[in-house]
Amino acid sequence: MKSFKGRAWFMPQSVIVIGTYNADGTPNAMNAAWSGQWDNDRIMISMGNHQTTANLKANPDFTVAFATTETMVAADYVGVVSGKKVKDKVARTGWKFEQGETVNAPIFTDFPMTLECRIDRKIDESETGCYIVAKILNIRVSEEYLAEDGKPDLEKMHLLTFDPVHLGYLEIGKRVGNAFKDGTQLK
């Protein structure tokens, strides 16, 4: 085995787009990958000092859309372009949006699944950013991405994961097993 210096090569990392409103009411979006599940109904996101961070100080509501192969180019764009410098960056993506059902934040309808969230707490807040823990208040899924059982079909969505080793995006593949079941074969 080859050894590497300690790095944040934790995989997979969902590619998410965080939606907020700017002070003037225009939608803002940023790409993030440093996030994860905090509890059954909460998520955690590591936030730097971004326009999104400023927006969240004014309003604790936001949305989290999961990037797909189809939204990859525009999702990457909102990650490399600062909302502090380009105020209309969402307009440049061509994304359509609507008001969230349970939060005061935009839902970008070009994505198959979106979480509506509200900040529960901030951890280690400083000038350079913080960690936010947020409660998921609602989940919106486009009906074309539902399975026969009425729940989201993740295989249909072509979701992306961030490759921190080679700085790329990978499409999440097919189902290969059953959680909390397949391992019982070894009992």
Tab-separated table of N, CA, C and O in Angstrom, residues 15 17 31 65-78 93 95 108-112 145 157-160 169:
chain	number	residue	atom	x	y	z
A	15	VAL	N	-22.419	16.631	-4.154
A	15	VAL	CA	-22.270	17.961	-4.735
A	15	VAL	C	-23.617	18.642	-4.553
A	15	VAL	O	-24.622	18.214	-5.133
A	17	VAL	N	-25.998	22.320	-4.118
A	17	VAL	CA	-26.143	23.734	-4.447
A	17	VAL	C	-27.027	24.339	-3.371
A	17	VAL	O	-28.171	23.925	-3.171
A	31	ASN	N	-22.082	26.303	-4.876
A	31	ASN	CA	-21.757	24.891	-4.908
A	31	ASN	C	-20.972	24.561	-3.648
A	31	ASN	O	-20.099	25.327	-3.236
A	65	ALA	N	-30.007	21.707	-3.088
A	65	ALA	CA	-30.335	20.907	-4.265
A	65	ALA	C	-29.153	19.988	-4.551
A	65	ALA	O	-28.001	20.367	-4.355
A	66	PHE	N	-29.444	18.779	-4.996
A	66	PHE	CA	-28.394	17.820	-5.287
A	66	PHE	C	-28.051	17.884	-6.772
A	66	PHE	O	-28.899	17.655	-7.630
A	67	ALA	N	-26.777	18.197	-7.063
A	67	ALA	CA	-26.339	18.364	-8.448
A	67	ALA	C	-26.370	17.036	-9.191
A	67	ALA	O	-26.153	15.963	-8.615
A	68	THR	N	-26.633	17.124	-10.475
A	68	THR	CA	-26.747	15.967	-11.355
A	68	THR	C	-25.822	16.149	-12.553
A	68	THR	O	-25.269	17.235	-12.775
A	69	THR	N	-25.707	15.104	-13.331
A	69	THR	CA	-24.926	15.192	-14.560
A	69	THR	C	-25.465	16.323	-15.436
A	69	THR	O	-24.703	17.086	-16.025
A	70	GLU	N	-26.790	16.450	-15.479
A	70	GLU	CA	-27.414	17.470	-16.327
A	70	GLU	C	-27.188	18.893	-15.808
A	70	GLU	O	-27.174	19.838	-16.595
A	71	THR	N	-27.033	19.081	-14.510
A	71	THR	CA	-26.850	20.420	-13.938
A	71	THR	C	-25.381	20.710	-13.616
A	71	THR	O	-25.070	21.765	-13.057
A	72	MET	N	-24.472	19.801	-13.958
A	72	MET	CA	-23.067	19.883	-13.540
A	72	MET	C	-22.366	21.180	-13.950
A	72	MET	O	-21.699	21.810	-13.133
A	73	VAL	N	-22.478	21.587	-15.187
A	73	VAL	CA	-21.739	22.771	-15.653
A	73	VAL	C	-22.186	24.015	-14.896
A	73	VAL	O	-21.354	24.765	-14.365
A	74	ALA	N	-23.483	24.227	-14.796
A	74	ALA	CA	-23.982	25.402	-14.080
A	74	ALA	C	-23.716	25.289	-12.583
A	74	ALA	O	-23.418	26.291	-11.918
A	75	ALA	N	-23.795	24.067	-12.029
A	75	ALA	CA	-23.504	23.880	-10.604
A	75	ALA	C	-22.037	24.194	-10.316
A	75	ALA	O	-21.712	24.797	-9.289
A	76	ASP	N	-21.152	23.816	-11.203
A	76	ASP	CA	-19.739	24.146	-11.032
A	76	ASP	C	-19.536	25.660	-11.151
A	76	ASP	O	-18.780	26.253	-10.382
A	77	TYR	N	-20.239	26.283	-12.091
A	77	TYR	CA	-20.148	27.732	-12.283
A	77	TYR	C	-20.482	28.494	-11.001
A	77	TYR	O	-19.756	29.413	-10.618
A	78	VAL	N	-21.552	28.115	-10.302
A	78	VAL	CA	-21.925	28.851	-9.091
A	78	VAL	C	-20.956	28.574	-7.948
A	78	VAL	O	-21.017	29.229	-6.908
A	93	THR	N	-27.009	31.038	-15.121
A	93	THR	CA	-27.123	29.574	-15.214
A	93	THR	C	-28.312	29.150	-16.063
A	93	THR	O	-28.346	28.043	-16.579
A	95	TRP	N	-31.174	28.668	-14.726
A	95	TRP	CA	-32.063	27.915	-13.843
A	95	TRP	C	-33.345	28.672	-13.569
A	95	TRP	O	-33.346	29.879	-13.398
A	108	PHE	N	-34.556	25.753	-6.875
A	108	PHE	CA	-34.175	25.720	-8.291
A	108	PHE	C	-34.804	24.472	-8.901
A	108	PHE	O	-34.437	23.343	-8.559
A	109	THR	N	-35.767	24.678	-9.773
A	109	THR	CA	-36.596	23.583	-10.272
A	109	THR	C	-35.891	22.705	-11.304
A	109	THR	O	-36.455	21.688	-11.716
A	110	ASP	N	-34.678	23.052	-11.693
A	110	ASP	CA	-33.918	22.235	-12.637
A	110	ASP	C	-33.306	21.004	-11.972
A	110	ASP	O	-32.789	20.127	-12.653
A	111	PHE	N	-33.352	20.944	-10.638
A	111	PHE	CA	-32.783	19.835	-9.884
A	111	PHE	C	-33.887	18.861	-9.488
A	111	PHE	O	-34.994	19.277	-9.171
A	112	PRO	N	-33.594	17.562	-9.449
A	112	PRO	CA	-34.638	16.585	-9.142
A	112	PRO	C	-35.089	16.575	-7.683
A	112	PRO	O	-36.240	16.260	-7.406
A	145	TYR	N	-38.921	11.633	-10.875
A	145	TYR	CA	-37.826	10.957	-10.179
A	145	TYR	C	-38.310	10.105	-9.009
A	145	TYR	O	-37.530	9.766	-8.123
A	157	MET	N	-31.800	9.891	-10.864
A	157	MET	CA	-31.390	11.299	-10.745
A	157	MET	C	-30.017	11.624	-11.320
A	157	MET	O	-29.709	12.784	-11.538
A	158	HIS	N	-29.167	10.646	-11.545
A	158	HIS	CA	-27.802	10.883	-12.046
A	158	HIS	C	-27.040	11.855	-11.139
A	158	HIS	O	-26.427	12.813	-11.600
A	159	LEU	N	-27.101	11.598	-9.833
A	159	LEU	CA	-26.471	12.472	-8.849
A	159	LEU	C	-24.952	12.444	-8.966
A	159	LEU	O	-24.363	11.439	-9.369
A	160	LEU	N	-24.340	13.559	-8.572
A	160	LEU	CA	-22.888	13.687	-8.624
A	160	LEU	C	-22.266	13.537	-7.249
A	160	LEU	O	-22.881	13.859	-6.234
A	169	TYR	N	-15.845	15.401	-10.856
A	169	TYR	CA	-17.185	14.970	-10.492
A	169	TYR	C	-17.407	13.559	-11.043
A	169	TYR	O	-17.025	13.272	-12.175
